[in-house]
């Protein structure tokens, strides 16, 4: 009571939904004790009475309140264990009548859904029993460990756990496809749950090959979710693992099937407590599907929340500057060595909230703080994976704003020293190559359709070395319209900015091409200047990484934007003065490129 005096007051309805009232939890504690006593009784004697108790637990917010009370009093593991025993009891039905079969189906379903909900809310370790040799592992534990999607656990859809006896799968497919509704009498629900994944694959294949129409799929999904919601949970668990392995263009039918399974069945002929069970099922499916839906930008309406898609709500801590959140989450990811799905969602939220420049600039600052070589290499790999959230835009900002800012400001040169400088050079080359290779594959027709105003905006954003207007004009003129001007190098003397990209008539009005050309002009001017320092060392690392990553003499690489005059400057650097490097950085498909290479090699 004294602690509650200082607790923040929950005023809004939204907060009240997130955090139950402590007073209600305290009042629910005796109810937990009574439920545990009820669960200790012999299930076979009065299953209807037990079903009544469980049905009341499902209504409204009762389940979360009772679980919170059980967790607060240290009884949650005992609670889970009793539900596992109940679930195990209901897996077999011997010579039962229709009413007993429906009660058994409901007990199986409610216990299964509750255990899934507990695992998702409190963690799967609450469910797992202490390993005892020789004891048979209950069905739910086996299913949860091998088949249930959880954060940080990637499932293999071809794992043997998803592929039981083929005769059971065939009979289940026939039952789902031919019957008007699921049979209940003597149904082995645990076997149905284990067979449903293989059955779903058969049904998906039949649908994709035109054997089954969409109406048949609707009937099958209605049968799956119509009586026992657990079957739908098991089916979606496999579909989530399956969708992860498919290309974006192959996912449509699998996602459509998830959508069909997620909605409730509007029918008179459902079992007791159907609406309550559907709410819990929807909550479970929503958590299971969150990552896959985020990846594919798919929206599925889940009945429990009534919203179109499940955003990662409350991911960002309240009342904290987003820069602090970014540095903290990056530090945790760097320490761990990999980016988990929750962190990816936080990075994505921060990218949208802070913008590309803010996001990229602050993460590069974090990289430049690292002083140990192994940490910087790990940071590069992690940043490259994080930047894949929007690689094209991040590359434009990194090469067009952040690197030029570091290379031209002498007060920042100290930050480019080894090891962070080497790491930044590596990251910049990786981003440039990744963006350029994916960008190159896109149709140029889209570029031609760009409005002139957009292009002019980008020209003002990324001016190409405005200290030398003549160089600027020559570079800007090299687009498709006036390719003939540059087609022959003998038409004019070789200028300090002439590069292979101009002779290949690359469109210099494209933002990425402009940014690359601008960066290589800057590199050329740094190599040609009389001032040496960490920035010249950085240029050497950048070029070395380019050489390491590119095939020898490859046409159409990012090095085509390097002015030909840079080659003679570069070979003056001792580490770069070798024929191998010269041949790697010049475009040997061009006559001028071969002349430049021959001259540089002769001067070594």
PDB file of N, CA and C in Angstrom, residues 35-55 57-58 63 77-93 100 102-115 127 138-141 187 189-190 230 273 277:
ATOM      1  N   UNK A  35      -8.758 -22.191  -8.338  1.00  0.00           N
ATOM      2  CA  UNK A  35      -8.659 -22.838  -9.662  1.00  0.00           C
ATOM      3  C   UNK A  35      -7.635 -23.962  -9.616  1.00  0.00           C
ATOM      4  N   UNK A  36      -6.516 -23.728  -8.923  1.00  0.00           N
ATOM      5  CA  UNK A  36      -5.486 -24.772  -8.817  1.00  0.00           C
ATOM      6  C   UNK A  36      -6.036 -26.006  -8.104  1.00  0.00           C
ATOM      7  N   UNK A  37      -6.870 -25.778  -7.067  1.00  0.00           N
ATOM      8  CA  UNK A  37      -7.489 -26.918  -6.358  1.00  0.00           C
ATOM      9  C   UNK A  37      -8.428 -27.665  -7.285  1.00  0.00           C
ATOM     10  N   UNK A  38      -9.221 -26.917  -8.061  1.00  0.00           N
ATOM     11  CA  UNK A  38     -10.156 -27.542  -9.007  1.00  0.00           C
ATOM     12  C   UNK A  38      -9.394 -28.384 -10.028  1.00  0.00           C
ATOM     13  N   UNK A  39      -8.235 -27.857 -10.472  1.00  0.00           N
ATOM     14  CA  UNK A  39      -7.437 -28.560 -11.495  1.00  0.00           C
ATOM     15  C   UNK A  39      -6.814 -29.840 -10.935  1.00  0.00           C
ATOM     16  N   UNK A  40      -6.682 -29.907  -9.592  1.00  0.00           N
ATOM     17  CA  UNK A  40      -6.085 -31.103  -8.984  1.00  0.00           C
ATOM     18  C   UNK A  40      -7.045 -32.286  -8.978  1.00  0.00           C
ATOM     19  N   UNK A  41      -8.350 -32.012  -9.093  1.00  0.00           N
ATOM     20  CA  UNK A  41      -9.358 -33.089  -9.040  1.00  0.00           C
ATOM     21  C   UNK A  41      -9.216 -34.003 -10.254  1.00  0.00           C
ATOM     22  N   UNK A  42      -9.830 -35.178 -10.176  1.00  0.00           N
ATOM     23  CA  UNK A  42      -9.806 -36.143 -11.282  1.00  0.00           C
ATOM     24  C   UNK A  42     -10.625 -35.583 -12.451  1.00  0.00           C
ATOM     25  N   UNK A  43      -9.952 -35.316 -13.579  1.00  0.00           N
ATOM     26  CA  UNK A  43     -10.617 -34.695 -14.728  1.00  0.00           C
ATOM     27  C   UNK A  43     -11.723 -35.573 -15.316  1.00  0.00           C
ATOM     28  N   UNK A  44     -11.574 -36.879 -15.186  1.00  0.00           N
ATOM     29  CA  UNK A  44     -12.540 -37.785 -15.831  1.00  0.00           C
ATOM     30  C   UNK A  44     -13.883 -37.798 -15.112  1.00  0.00           C
ATOM     31  N   UNK A  45     -13.910 -37.362 -13.820  1.00  0.00           N
ATOM     32  CA  UNK A  45     -15.163 -37.446 -13.048  1.00  0.00           C
ATOM     33  C   UNK A  45     -16.145 -36.333 -13.400  1.00  0.00           C
ATOM     34  N   UNK A  46     -15.677 -35.111 -13.497  1.00  0.00           N
ATOM     35  CA  UNK A  46     -16.617 -34.030 -13.827  1.00  0.00           C
ATOM     36  C   UNK A  46     -15.987 -33.052 -14.820  1.00  0.00           C
ATOM     37  N   UNK A  47     -15.806 -33.487 -16.073  1.00  0.00           N
ATOM     38  CA  UNK A  47     -15.202 -32.583 -17.062  1.00  0.00           C
ATOM     39  C   UNK A  47     -16.076 -31.357 -17.349  1.00  0.00           C
ATOM     40  N   UNK A  48     -17.421 -31.503 -17.243  1.00  0.00           N
ATOM     41  CA  UNK A  48     -18.308 -30.359 -17.528  1.00  0.00           C
ATOM     42  C   UNK A  48     -18.103 -29.241 -16.508  1.00  0.00           C
ATOM     43  N   UNK A  49     -17.929 -29.631 -15.218  1.00  0.00           N
ATOM     44  CA  UNK A  49     -17.702 -28.629 -14.164  1.00  0.00           C
ATOM     45  C   UNK A  49     -16.405 -27.876 -14.394  1.00  0.00           C
ATOM     46  N   UNK A  50     -15.366 -28.621 -14.772  1.00  0.00           N
ATOM     47  CA  UNK A  50     -14.070 -28.002 -15.050  1.00  0.00           C
ATOM     48  C   UNK A  50     -14.178 -27.050 -16.237  1.00  0.00           C
ATOM     49  N   UNK A  51     -14.932 -27.467 -17.249  1.00  0.00           N
ATOM     50  CA  UNK A  51     -15.118 -26.633 -18.437  1.00  0.00           C
ATOM     51  C   UNK A  51     -15.791 -25.301 -18.074  1.00  0.00           C
ATOM     52  N   UNK A  52     -16.758 -25.366 -17.145  1.00  0.00           N
ATOM     53  CA  UNK A  52     -17.436 -24.143 -16.697  1.00  0.00           C
ATOM     54  C   UNK A  52     -16.455 -23.167 -16.066  1.00  0.00           C
ATOM     55  N   UNK A  53     -15.535 -23.712 -15.237  1.00  0.00           N
ATOM     56  CA  UNK A  53     -14.526 -22.866 -14.564  1.00  0.00           C
ATOM     57  C   UNK A  53     -13.612 -22.217 -15.604  1.00  0.00           C
ATOM     58  N   UNK A  54     -13.134 -23.039 -16.565  1.00  0.00           N
ATOM     59  CA  UNK A  54     -12.207 -22.524 -17.585  1.00  0.00           C
ATOM     60  C   UNK A  54     -12.894 -21.495 -18.491  1.00  0.00           C
ATOM     61  N   UNK A  55     -14.173 -21.738 -18.775  1.00  0.00           N
ATOM     62  CA  UNK A  55     -14.927 -20.805 -19.620  1.00  0.00           C
ATOM     63  C   UNK A  55     -15.003 -19.425 -19.011  1.00  0.00           C
ATOM     64  N   UNK A  57     -12.828 -18.203 -16.948  1.00  0.00           N
ATOM     65  CA  UNK A  57     -11.481 -17.623 -16.980  1.00  0.00           C
ATOM     66  C   UNK A  57     -11.216 -16.869 -18.279  1.00  0.00           C
ATOM     67  N   UNK A  58     -11.863 -17.314 -19.357  1.00  0.00           N
ATOM     68  CA  UNK A  58     -11.601 -16.735 -20.676  1.00  0.00           C
ATOM     69  C   UNK A  58     -12.280 -15.399 -20.913  1.00  0.00           C
ATOM     70  N   UNK A  63      -8.414 -13.735 -17.874  1.00  0.00           N
ATOM     71  CA  UNK A  63      -7.244 -14.600 -18.028  1.00  0.00           C
ATOM     72  C   UNK A  63      -5.958 -13.848 -17.688  1.00  0.00           C
ATOM     73  N   UNK A  77       4.171 -21.313 -12.688  1.00  0.00           N
ATOM     74  CA  UNK A  77       4.706 -22.581 -13.213  1.00  0.00           C
ATOM     75  C   UNK A  77       3.781 -23.742 -12.848  1.00  0.00           C
ATOM     76  N   UNK A  78       3.277 -23.700 -11.628  1.00  0.00           N
ATOM     77  CA  UNK A  78       2.328 -24.727 -11.185  1.00  0.00           C
ATOM     78  C   UNK A  78       1.047 -24.660 -12.019  1.00  0.00           C
ATOM     79  N   UNK A  79       0.608 -23.449 -12.274  1.00  0.00           N
ATOM     80  CA  UNK A  79      -0.573 -23.184 -13.108  1.00  0.00           C
ATOM     81  C   UNK A  79      -0.385 -23.822 -14.490  1.00  0.00           C
ATOM     82  N   UNK A  80       0.778 -23.514 -15.099  1.00  0.00           N
ATOM     83  CA  UNK A  80       1.077 -24.037 -16.443  1.00  0.00           C
ATOM     84  C   UNK A  80       1.164 -25.561 -16.439  1.00  0.00           C
ATOM     85  N   UNK A  81       1.789 -26.115 -15.383  1.00  0.00           N
ATOM     86  CA  UNK A  81       1.959 -27.572 -15.310  1.00  0.00           C
ATOM     87  C   UNK A  81       0.597 -28.276 -15.265  1.00  0.00           C
ATOM     88  N   UNK A  82      -0.348 -27.691 -14.519  1.00  0.00           N
ATOM     89  CA  UNK A  82      -1.677 -28.314 -14.407  1.00  0.00           C
ATOM     90  C   UNK A  82      -2.414 -28.247 -15.745  1.00  0.00           C
ATOM     91  N   UNK A  83      -2.206 -27.163 -16.494  1.00  0.00           N
ATOM     92  CA  UNK A  83      -2.841 -27.069 -17.819  1.00  0.00           C
ATOM     93  C   UNK A  83      -2.203 -28.035 -18.818  1.00  0.00           C
ATOM     94  N   UNK A  84      -0.900 -28.274 -18.665  1.00  0.00           N
ATOM     95  CA  UNK A  84      -0.241 -29.266 -19.535  1.00  0.00           C
ATOM     96  C   UNK A  84      -0.793 -30.649 -19.244  1.00  0.00           C
ATOM     97  N   UNK A  85      -0.986 -30.965 -17.951  1.00  0.00           N
ATOM     98  CA  UNK A  85      -1.565 -32.276 -17.576  1.00  0.00           C
ATOM     99  C   UNK A  85      -2.987 -32.414 -18.124  1.00  0.00           C
ATOM    100  N   UNK A  86      -3.763 -31.333 -18.028  1.00  0.00           N
ATOM    101  CA  UNK A  86      -5.131 -31.355 -18.554  1.00  0.00           C
ATOM    102  C   UNK A  86      -5.110 -31.567 -20.071  1.00  0.00           C
ATOM    103  N   UNK A  87      -4.199 -30.850 -20.747  1.00  0.00           N
ATOM    104  CA  UNK A  87      -4.090 -30.976 -22.204  1.00  0.00           C
ATOM    105  C   UNK A  87      -3.714 -32.406 -22.596  1.00  0.00           C
ATOM    106  N   UNK A  88      -2.820 -32.989 -21.813  1.00  0.00           N
ATOM    107  CA  UNK A  88      -2.379 -34.371 -22.091  1.00  0.00           C
ATOM    108  C   UNK A  88      -3.535 -35.357 -21.872  1.00  0.00           C
ATOM    109  N   UNK A  89      -4.333 -35.092 -20.843  1.00  0.00           N
ATOM    110  CA  UNK A  89      -5.488 -35.959 -20.530  1.00  0.00           C
ATOM    111  C   UNK A  89      -6.487 -35.976 -21.693  1.00  0.00           C
ATOM    112  N   UNK A  90      -6.635 -34.829 -22.367  1.00  0.00           N
ATOM    113  CA  UNK A  90      -7.667 -34.721 -23.403  1.00  0.00           C
ATOM    114  C   UNK A  90      -7.211 -35.214 -24.783  1.00  0.00           C
ATOM    115  N   UNK A  91      -5.975 -35.675 -24.900  1.00  0.00           N
ATOM    116  CA  UNK A  91      -5.497 -36.081 -26.238  1.00  0.00           C
ATOM    117  C   UNK A  91      -6.142 -37.384 -26.705  1.00  0.00           C
ATOM    118  N   UNK A  92      -6.637 -38.211 -25.800  1.00  0.00           N
ATOM    119  CA  UNK A  92      -7.228 -39.490 -26.206  1.00  0.00           C
ATOM    120  C   UNK A  92      -8.684 -39.568 -25.763  1.00  0.00           C
ATOM    121  N   UNK A  93      -9.513 -40.094 -26.624  1.00  0.00           N
ATOM    122  CA  UNK A  93     -10.923 -40.305 -26.273  1.00  0.00           C
ATOM    123  C   UNK A  93     -11.316 -41.729 -26.612  1.00  0.00           C
ATOM    124  N   UNK A 100     -19.626 -35.893 -24.660  1.00  0.00           N
ATOM    125  CA  UNK A 100     -18.316 -36.041 -24.004  1.00  0.00           C
ATOM    126  C   UNK A 100     -17.201 -35.641 -24.964  1.00  0.00           C
ATOM    127  N   UNK A 102     -17.354 -33.373 -27.376  1.00  0.00           N
ATOM    128  CA  UNK A 102     -17.288 -31.910 -27.517  1.00  0.00           C
ATOM    129  C   UNK A 102     -16.660 -31.273 -26.282  1.00  0.00           C
ATOM    130  N   UNK A 103     -16.950 -31.849 -25.081  1.00  0.00           N
ATOM    131  CA  UNK A 103     -16.333 -31.329 -23.848  1.00  0.00           C
ATOM    132  C   UNK A 103     -14.827 -31.556 -23.892  1.00  0.00           C
ATOM    133  N   UNK A 104     -14.428 -32.748 -24.340  1.00  0.00           N
ATOM    134  CA  UNK A 104     -12.993 -33.074 -24.423  1.00  0.00           C
ATOM    135  C   UNK A 104     -12.290 -32.140 -25.427  1.00  0.00           C
ATOM    136  N   UNK A 105     -12.958 -31.892 -26.572  1.00  0.00           N
ATOM    137  CA  UNK A 105     -12.384 -30.992 -27.588  1.00  0.00           C
ATOM    138  C   UNK A 105     -12.195 -29.588 -27.009  1.00  0.00           C
ATOM    139  N   UNK A 106     -13.183 -29.127 -26.251  1.00  0.00           N
ATOM    140  CA  UNK A 106     -13.104 -27.786 -25.651  1.00  0.00           C
ATOM    141  C   UNK A 106     -12.002 -27.709 -24.599  1.00  0.00           C
ATOM    142  N   UNK A 107     -11.888 -28.754 -23.765  1.00  0.00           N
ATOM    143  CA  UNK A 107     -10.836 -28.754 -22.737  1.00  0.00           C
ATOM    144  C   UNK A 107      -9.453 -28.743 -23.398  1.00  0.00           C
ATOM    145  N   UNK A 108      -9.307 -29.523 -24.469  1.00  0.00           N
ATOM    146  CA  UNK A 108      -8.034 -29.541 -25.204  1.00  0.00           C
ATOM    147  C   UNK A 108      -7.744 -28.145 -25.763  1.00  0.00           C
ATOM    148  N   UNK A 109      -8.761 -27.562 -26.370  1.00  0.00           N
ATOM    149  CA  UNK A 109      -8.574 -26.284 -27.049  1.00  0.00           C
ATOM    150  C   UNK A 109      -8.239 -25.163 -26.070  1.00  0.00           C
ATOM    151  N   UNK A 110      -9.022 -25.084 -24.996  1.00  0.00           N
ATOM    152  CA  UNK A 110      -8.812 -23.999 -24.026  1.00  0.00           C
ATOM    153  C   UNK A 110      -7.443 -24.139 -23.362  1.00  0.00           C
ATOM    154  N   UNK A 111      -7.083 -25.376 -22.973  1.00  0.00           N
ATOM    155  CA  UNK A 111      -5.772 -25.565 -22.319  1.00  0.00           C
ATOM    156  C   UNK A 111      -4.636 -25.236 -23.291  1.00  0.00           C
ATOM    157  N   UNK A 112      -4.778 -25.621 -24.565  1.00  0.00           N
ATOM    158  CA  UNK A 112      -3.752 -25.351 -25.576  1.00  0.00           C
ATOM    159  C   UNK A 112      -3.589 -23.835 -25.778  1.00  0.00           C
ATOM    160  N   UNK A 113      -4.716 -23.131 -25.942  1.00  0.00           N
ATOM    161  CA  UNK A 113      -4.668 -21.685 -26.165  1.00  0.00           C
ATOM    162  C   UNK A 113      -4.089 -20.949 -24.961  1.00  0.00           C
ATOM    163  N   UNK A 114      -4.481 -21.394 -23.747  1.00  0.00           N
ATOM    164  CA  UNK A 114      -3.961 -20.746 -22.536  1.00  0.00           C
ATOM    165  C   UNK A 114      -2.444 -20.918 -22.432  1.00  0.00           C
ATOM    166  N   UNK A 115      -1.978 -22.125 -22.747  1.00  0.00           N
ATOM    167  CA  UNK A 115      -0.537 -22.394 -22.659  1.00  0.00           C
ATOM    168  C   UNK A 115       0.243 -21.567 -23.687  1.00  0.00           C
ATOM    169  N   UNK A 127       6.763 -22.856 -19.173  1.00  0.00           N
ATOM    170  CA  UNK A 127       6.013 -24.057 -19.560  1.00  0.00           C
ATOM    171  C   UNK A 127       6.843 -25.319 -19.380  1.00  0.00           C
ATOM    172  N   UNK A 138       5.307 -34.274 -22.523  1.00  0.00           N
ATOM    173  CA  UNK A 138       3.920 -34.020 -22.927  1.00  0.00           C
ATOM    174  C   UNK A 138       3.844 -33.429 -24.338  1.00  0.00           C
ATOM    175  N   UNK A 139       2.712 -33.633 -24.992  1.00  0.00           N
ATOM    176  CA  UNK A 139       2.526 -33.161 -26.372  1.00  0.00           C
ATOM    177  C   UNK A 139       2.791 -31.665 -26.506  1.00  0.00           C
ATOM    178  N   UNK A 140       2.202 -30.868 -25.593  1.00  0.00           N
ATOM    179  CA  UNK A 140       2.324 -29.413 -25.774  1.00  0.00           C
ATOM    180  C   UNK A 140       3.778 -28.956 -25.686  1.00  0.00           C
ATOM    181  N   UNK A 141       4.543 -29.521 -24.758  1.00  0.00           N
ATOM    182  CA  UNK A 141       5.966 -29.135 -24.650  1.00  0.00           C
ATOM    183  C   UNK A 141       6.707 -29.462 -25.941  1.00  0.00           C
ATOM    184  N   UNK A 187     -11.601 -38.267 -31.760  1.00  0.00           N
ATOM    185  CA  UNK A 187     -10.591 -37.513 -32.510  1.00  0.00           C
ATOM    186  C   UNK A 187      -9.338 -37.359 -31.646  1.00  0.00           C
ATOM    187  N   UNK A 189      -6.680 -35.178 -30.961  1.00  0.00           N
ATOM    188  CA  UNK A 189      -6.387 -33.789 -31.295  1.00  0.00           C
ATOM    189  C   UNK A 189      -4.901 -33.516 -31.423  1.00  0.00           C
ATOM    190  N   UNK A 190      -4.086 -34.159 -30.597  1.00  0.00           N
ATOM    191  CA  UNK A 190      -2.635 -33.904 -30.685  1.00  0.00           C
ATOM    192  C   UNK A 190      -2.083 -34.379 -32.026  1.00  0.00           C
ATOM    193  N   UNK A 230      -7.172 -24.391 -31.790  1.00  0.00           N
ATOM    194  CA  UNK A 230      -5.767 -24.852 -31.720  1.00  0.00           C
ATOM    195  C   UNK A 230      -5.262 -25.286 -33.079  1.00  0.00           C
ATOM    196  N   UNK A 273     -18.191 -21.230 -25.855  1.00  0.00           N
ATOM    197  CA  UNK A 273     -17.117 -20.254 -25.601  1.00  0.00           C
ATOM    198  C   UNK A 273     -16.319 -19.922 -26.871  1.00  0.00           C
ATOM    199  N   UNK A 277     -12.676 -17.886 -27.169  1.00  0.00           N
ATOM    200  CA  UNK A 277     -11.503 -18.622 -27.680  1.00  0.00           C
ATOM    201  C   UNK A 277     -10.895 -17.913 -28.892  1.00  0.00           C
TER     202      UNK A 277
END
